[in-house]
Amino acid sequence: QKEVEQDPGPLSVPEGAIVSLNCTYSNSAFQYFMWYRQYSRKGPELLMYTYSSGNKEDGRFTAQVDKSSKYISLFIRDSQPSDSATYLCAMKDNQGGKLIFGQGTELSVKP
Amino acid sequence: DVKVTQSSRYLVKRTGEKVFLECVQDMDHENMFWYRQDPGLGLRLIYFSYDVKMKEKGDIPEGYSVSREKKERFSLILESASTNQTSMYLCASSSTSSGRAYEQYFGPGTRLTVT
């Protein structure tokens, strides 16, 4: 079993839809939970991060962490064609700088 | 702005060749990483380094080696390239001393094809 599981999609939604992206994990030592966004032919960039449990909101994006269920989510409200990208969840414990990435979900938002 | 640069965007090599991929970062980051990215498999960590001349194996180090002689430069070496090493290679860096080790900065990637 992989430490981090993410549905690779692809996921296609109409413009304006609410998008939900999810990851599950098995390592209870993870404390940092990140979402990276990767546009085509580019490297990933950090979109949001959460430390420990709870919610975090940034504009149209909301990240949720439920440590009791070992489940994290990223919600995108009023999705736009410019949100079309691959979204990777990533996690880290309190030691060092190594991240564990999910497989990434490819999202396409159609005008 | 943090910048991570990689020596080539596209590279075509023959089976058995020795291949060098170079990565340079300009933000004095302690940590540097090499990943490969394949469809359906996501990002897989090959090697990483927390300091000059230090290296640690990631999840898939077989067939690869690395070198970190200077803090800003991290090289990935394919000793004898094989077709199953055809992939996108991504370099990343991060800073532990800033308290933001969760934020990795990635280069644009090198698409390597081994024929």
mmCIF file of C-alpha atoms in Angstrom:
data_model
loop_
_atom_site.group_PDB
_atom_site.id
_atom_site.type_symbol
_atom_site.label_atom_id
_atom_site.label_comp_id
_atom_site.label_asym_id
_atom_site.label_seq_id
_atom_site.Cartn_x
_atom_site.Cartn_y
_atom_site.Cartn_z
ATOM 1 C CA GLN A 1 0.000 0.000 0.000
ATOM 2 C CA LYS A 2 1.312 3.435 -0.936
ATOM 3 C CA GLU A 3 1.758 5.967 1.848
ATOM 4 C CA VAL A 4 -0.347 8.492 -0.078
ATOM 5 C CA GLU A 5 -3.179 7.584 -2.447
ATOM 6 C CA GLN A 6 -4.731 9.996 -4.925
ATOM 7 C CA ASP A 7 -7.194 9.298 -7.707
ATOM 8 C CA PRO A 8 -5.366 10.223 -10.925
ATOM 9 C CA GLY A 9 -8.557 11.116 -12.799
ATOM 10 C CA PRO A 10 -8.745 12.652 -15.332
ATOM 11 C CA LEU A 11 -11.499 14.885 -14.036
ATOM 12 C CA SER A 12 -13.463 17.098 -16.417
ATOM 13 C CA VAL A 13 -15.936 19.724 -15.161
ATOM 14 C CA PRO A 14 -17.809 22.676 -16.673
ATOM 15 C CA GLU A 15 -16.732 26.213 -15.852
ATOM 16 C CA GLY A 16 -18.248 27.415 -12.583
ATOM 17 C CA ALA A 17 -18.475 23.946 -11.015
ATOM 18 C CA ILE A 18 -17.237 23.109 -7.537
ATOM 19 C CA VAL A 19 -14.299 20.716 -7.711
ATOM 20 C CA SER A 20 -13.311 18.312 -4.947
ATOM 21 C CA LEU A 21 -9.900 16.655 -4.976
ATOM 22 C CA ASN A 22 -8.922 14.136 -2.331
ATOM 23 C CA CYS A 23 -6.053 12.124 -0.912
ATOM 24 C CA THR A 24 -5.805 9.452 1.736
ATOM 25 C CA TYR A 25 -2.680 8.523 3.646
ATOM 26 C CA SER A 26 -1.487 5.871 6.033
ATOM 27 C CA ASN A 27 1.370 7.484 8.002
ATOM 28 C CA SER A 28 0.077 9.086 11.200
ATOM 29 C CA ALA A 29 3.380 10.979 11.595
ATOM 30 C CA PHE A 30 2.479 13.375 8.764
ATOM 31 C CA GLN A 31 1.945 16.904 10.089
ATOM 32 C CA TYR A 32 2.270 19.084 6.977
ATOM 33 C CA PHE A 33 -0.276 18.727 4.195
ATOM 34 C CA MET A 34 0.238 20.507 0.888
ATOM 35 C CA TRP A 35 -1.411 20.904 -2.465
ATOM 36 C CA TYR A 36 0.801 21.597 -5.456
ATOM 37 C CA ARG A 37 -0.464 22.668 -8.883
ATOM 38 C CA GLN A 38 1.342 21.699 -12.070
ATOM 39 C CA TYR A 39 0.528 23.292 -15.404
ATOM 40 C CA SER A 40 1.417 21.480 -18.586
ATOM 41 C CA ARG A 41 5.174 21.503 -19.343
ATOM 42 C CA LYS A 42 5.962 23.222 -16.034
ATOM 43 C CA GLY A 43 7.206 22.113 -12.631
ATOM 44 C CA PRO A 44 4.773 21.885 -9.693
ATOM 45 C CA GLU A 45 4.181 24.982 -7.549
ATOM 46 C CA LEU A 46 2.899 25.130 -3.995
ATOM 47 C CA LEU A 47 -0.768 26.137 -3.942
ATOM 48 C CA MET A 48 -1.702 25.716 -0.283
ATOM 49 C CA TYR A 49 -0.419 24.128 2.879
ATOM 50 C CA THR A 50 -1.976 23.218 6.217
ATOM 51 C CA TYR A 51 -0.230 22.290 9.432
ATOM 52 C CA SER A 52 -1.961 19.534 11.403
ATOM 53 C CA SER A 53 -5.768 19.438 11.199
ATOM 54 C CA GLY A 54 -8.342 21.969 10.120
ATOM 55 C CA ASN A 55 -9.386 24.107 7.206
ATOM 56 C CA LYS A 56 -7.599 26.809 5.291
ATOM 57 C CA GLU A 57 -9.134 29.130 2.747
ATOM 58 C CA ASP A 58 -7.450 31.218 0.054
ATOM 59 C CA GLY A 59 -9.799 32.883 -2.387
ATOM 60 C CA ARG A 60 -11.633 30.196 -4.338
ATOM 61 C CA PHE A 61 -9.537 27.412 -2.798
ATOM 62 C CA THR A 62 -10.179 25.594 0.487
ATOM 63 C CA ALA A 63 -7.931 22.907 1.936
ATOM 64 C CA GLN A 64 -9.245 20.519 4.581
ATOM 65 C CA VAL A 65 -7.361 18.021 6.714
ATOM 66 C CA ASP A 66 -9.047 15.295 8.770
ATOM 67 C CA LYS A 67 -6.274 13.505 10.634
ATOM 68 C CA SER A 68 -8.671 11.133 12.380
ATOM 69 C CA SER A 69 -9.693 9.742 8.978
ATOM 70 C CA LYS A 70 -6.279 10.305 7.359
ATOM 71 C CA TYR A 71 -8.019 12.200 4.573
ATOM 72 C CA ILE A 72 -7.298 15.561 2.964
ATOM 73 C CA SER A 73 -9.293 17.537 0.426
ATOM 74 C CA LEU A 74 -8.934 20.535 -1.848
ATOM 75 C CA PHE A 75 -12.082 22.354 -2.944
ATOM 76 C CA ILE A 76 -12.151 24.782 -5.840
ATOM 77 C CA ARG A 77 -15.196 27.028 -6.046
ATOM 78 C CA ASP A 78 -16.366 28.694 -9.257
ATOM 79 C CA SER A 79 -13.781 26.755 -11.248
ATOM 80 C CA GLN A 80 -12.188 28.511 -14.228
ATOM 81 C CA PRO A 81 -10.505 27.185 -17.383
ATOM 82 C CA SER A 82 -7.251 28.595 -15.944
ATOM 83 C CA ASP A 83 -7.575 26.039 -13.111
ATOM 84 C CA SER A 84 -6.954 23.263 -15.643
ATOM 85 C CA ALA A 85 -3.812 21.557 -14.363
ATOM 86 C CA THR A 86 -2.598 18.529 -12.457
ATOM 87 C CA TYR A 87 -3.065 18.816 -8.683
ATOM 88 C CA LEU A 88 -0.721 16.873 -6.439
ATOM 89 C CA CYS A 89 -1.182 16.371 -2.745
ATOM 90 C CA ALA A 90 1.991 16.114 -0.671
ATOM 91 C CA MET A 91 2.719 15.362 2.969
ATOM 92 C CA LYS A 92 5.591 15.652 5.390
ATOM 93 C CA ASP A 93 6.393 14.738 8.966
ATOM 94 C CA ASN A 94 8.302 16.983 11.389
ATOM 95 C CA GLN A 95 11.715 15.642 10.339
ATOM 96 C CA GLY A 96 13.788 16.906 7.441
ATOM 97 C CA GLY A 97 12.538 18.133 4.090
ATOM 98 C CA LYS A 98 11.370 15.015 2.274
ATOM 99 C CA LEU A 99 7.836 15.189 0.865
ATOM 100 C CA ILE A 100 5.635 12.257 -0.047
ATOM 101 C CA PHE A 101 3.517 13.022 -3.125
ATOM 102 C CA GLY A 102 0.277 11.536 -4.368
ATOM 103 C CA GLN A 103 0.007 10.468 -8.002
ATOM 104 C CA GLY A 104 -1.675 13.736 -8.998
ATOM 105 C CA THR A 105 -5.169 14.377 -10.383
ATOM 106 C CA GLU A 106 -5.482 15.867 -13.855
ATOM 107 C CA LEU A 107 -8.265 18.471 -13.898
ATOM 108 C CA SER A 108 -9.824 20.008 -16.989
ATOM 109 C CA VAL A 109 -12.312 22.886 -16.664
ATOM 110 C CA LYS A 110 -14.325 23.353 -19.874
ATOM 111 C CA PRO A 111 -15.605 26.831 -20.873
ATOM 112 C CA ASP B 1 11.944 35.011 -6.704
ATOM 113 C CA VAL B 2 13.410 31.565 -6.191
ATOM 114 C CA LYS B 3 14.691 30.157 -9.373
ATOM 115 C CA VAL B 4 15.592 26.554 -10.068
ATOM 116 C CA THR B 5 17.102 25.941 -13.461
ATOM 117 C CA GLN B 6 17.811 22.688 -15.234
ATOM 118 C CA SER B 7 20.443 22.321 -17.921
ATOM 119 C CA SER B 8 18.185 21.009 -20.693
ATOM 120 C CA ARG B 9 14.455 20.949 -21.453
ATOM 121 C CA TYR B 10 14.758 18.049 -23.874
ATOM 122 C CA LEU B 11 17.466 15.425 -24.180
ATOM 123 C CA VAL B 12 17.807 12.388 -26.429
ATOM 124 C CA LYS B 13 20.445 9.798 -25.567
ATOM 125 C CA ARG B 14 21.342 6.313 -26.713
ATOM 126 C CA THR B 15 21.229 3.184 -24.583
ATOM 127 C CA GLY B 16 24.446 2.755 -22.631
ATOM 128 C CA GLU B 17 25.445 6.414 -22.693
ATOM 129 C CA LYS B 18 26.397 8.240 -19.510
ATOM 130 C CA VAL B 19 23.974 11.105 -18.955
ATOM 131 C CA PHE B 20 24.396 14.176 -16.764
ATOM 132 C CA LEU B 21 21.443 16.304 -15.669
ATOM 133 C CA GLU B 22 22.352 19.544 -13.943
ATOM 134 C CA CYS B 23 20.254 21.579 -11.535
ATOM 135 C CA VAL B 24 21.102 24.988 -10.074
ATOM 136 C CA GLN B 25 19.169 27.006 -7.481
ATOM 137 C CA ASP B 26 19.842 30.618 -6.573
ATOM 138 C CA MET B 27 18.251 30.935 -3.105
ATOM 139 C CA ASP B 28 20.878 29.337 -0.871
ATOM 140 C CA HIS B 29 18.593 26.379 -0.092
ATOM 141 C CA GLU B 30 20.067 23.554 1.942
ATOM 142 C CA ASN B 31 17.865 20.822 0.486
ATOM 143 C CA MET B 32 17.843 19.610 -3.091
ATOM 144 C CA PHE B 33 15.906 16.765 -4.696
ATOM 145 C CA TRP B 34 15.721 14.787 -7.914
ATOM 146 C CA TYR B 35 12.406 13.237 -9.007
ATOM 147 C CA ARG B 36 11.167 11.456 -12.046
ATOM 148 C CA GLN B 37 7.568 11.857 -13.183
ATOM 149 C CA ASP B 38 5.765 9.230 -15.207
ATOM 150 C CA PRO B 39 2.070 9.022 -16.184
ATOM 151 C CA GLY B 40 0.062 7.159 -13.558
ATOM 152 C CA LEU B 41 3.021 6.944 -11.173
ATOM 153 C CA GLY B 42 3.289 10.545 -10.079
ATOM 154 C CA LEU B 43 6.494 12.017 -8.664
ATOM 155 C CA ARG B 44 9.015 9.483 -7.458
ATOM 156 C CA LEU B 45 12.038 10.540 -5.437
ATOM 157 C CA ILE B 46 15.375 9.354 -6.807
ATOM 158 C CA TYR B 47 17.934 11.045 -4.530
ATOM 159 C CA PHE B 48 18.082 14.021 -2.217
ATOM 160 C CA SER B 49 20.683 16.050 -0.389
ATOM 161 C CA TYR B 50 20.492 18.110 2.788
ATOM 162 C CA ASP B 51 23.958 19.623 2.507
ATOM 163 C CA VAL B 52 27.034 19.858 0.321
ATOM 164 C CA LYS B 53 28.654 16.459 -0.300
ATOM 165 C CA MET B 54 25.743 14.728 1.422
ATOM 166 C CA LYS B 55 23.284 12.504 -0.392
ATOM 167 C CA GLU B 56 20.529 10.108 0.542
ATOM 168 C CA LYS B 57 18.705 7.521 -1.513
ATOM 169 C CA GLY B 58 15.101 8.118 -2.321
ATOM 170 C CA ASP B 59 12.557 5.542 -3.387
ATOM 171 C CA ILE B 60 14.063 4.567 -6.759
ATOM 172 C CA PRO B 61 17.863 5.146 -6.720
ATOM 173 C CA GLU B 62 18.827 2.120 -8.829
ATOM 174 C CA GLY B 63 20.660 3.103 -11.993
ATOM 175 C CA TYR B 64 21.284 6.662 -10.794
ATOM 176 C CA SER B 65 23.904 8.537 -8.818
ATOM 177 C CA VAL B 66 24.200 12.163 -7.721
ATOM 178 C CA SER B 67 26.808 14.749 -6.949
ATOM 179 C CA ARG B 68 26.628 17.875 -4.811
ATOM 180 C CA GLU B 69 29.982 19.633 -4.756
ATOM 181 C CA LYS B 70 28.514 23.124 -4.278
ATOM 182 C CA LYS B 71 25.463 24.190 -2.314
ATOM 183 C CA GLU B 72 23.648 25.601 -5.330
ATOM 184 C CA ARG B 73 24.243 22.693 -7.726
ATOM 185 C CA PHE B 74 22.891 19.133 -7.666
ATOM 186 C CA SER B 75 23.675 16.777 -10.515
ATOM 187 C CA LEU B 76 21.915 13.566 -11.458
ATOM 188 C CA ILE B 77 23.969 10.956 -13.314
ATOM 189 C CA LEU B 78 22.658 8.015 -15.288
ATOM 190 C CA GLU B 79 25.706 5.758 -15.391
ATOM 191 C CA SER B 80 24.487 3.694 -18.347
ATOM 192 C CA ALA B 81 21.200 4.951 -19.743
ATOM 193 C CA SER B 82 18.469 2.415 -20.437
ATOM 194 C CA THR B 83 15.135 2.776 -22.240
ATOM 195 C CA ASN B 84 13.220 2.409 -18.955
ATOM 196 C CA GLN B 85 14.845 5.653 -17.801
ATOM 197 C CA THR B 86 12.939 7.586 -20.442
ATOM 198 C CA SER B 87 10.993 10.042 -18.309
ATOM 199 C CA MET B 88 10.501 13.614 -17.155
ATOM 200 C CA TYR B 89 13.130 14.549 -14.558
ATOM 201 C CA LEU B 90 12.372 17.301 -12.087
ATOM 202 C CA CYS B 91 14.768 18.999 -9.710
ATOM 203 C CA ALA B 92 13.567 20.822 -6.597
ATOM 204 C CA SER B 93 15.001 22.746 -3.667
ATOM 205 C CA SER B 94 13.764 23.839 -0.263
ATOM 206 C CA SER B 95 14.960 25.524 2.892
ATOM 207 C CA THR B 96 14.794 23.938 6.340
ATOM 208 C CA SER B 97 16.355 26.954 8.089
ATOM 209 C CA SER B 98 13.473 29.193 6.948
ATOM 210 C CA GLY B 99 10.931 26.901 8.590
ATOM 211 C CA ARG B 100 9.331 26.291 5.194
ATOM 212 C CA ALA B 101 10.729 22.874 4.278
ATOM 213 C CA TYR B 102 7.221 21.932 3.155
ATOM 214 C CA GLU B 103 7.624 24.312 0.187
ATOM 215 C CA GLN B 104 9.688 22.851 -2.600
ATOM 216 C CA TYR B 105 10.596 24.951 -5.619
ATOM 217 C CA PHE B 106 10.769 23.010 -8.839
ATOM 218 C CA GLY B 107 12.656 23.500 -12.043
ATOM 219 C CA PRO B 108 10.892 23.240 -15.416
ATOM 220 C CA GLY B 109 11.957 19.635 -15.924
ATOM 221 C CA THR B 110 14.082 17.735 -18.432
ATOM 222 C CA ARG B 111 12.299 15.394 -20.810
ATOM 223 C CA LEU B 112 14.818 12.575 -21.372
ATOM 224 C CA THR B 113 14.340 10.041 -24.130
ATOM 225 C CA VAL B 114 16.649 7.030 -24.277
ATOM 226 C CA THR B 115 16.618 5.188 -27.596
#
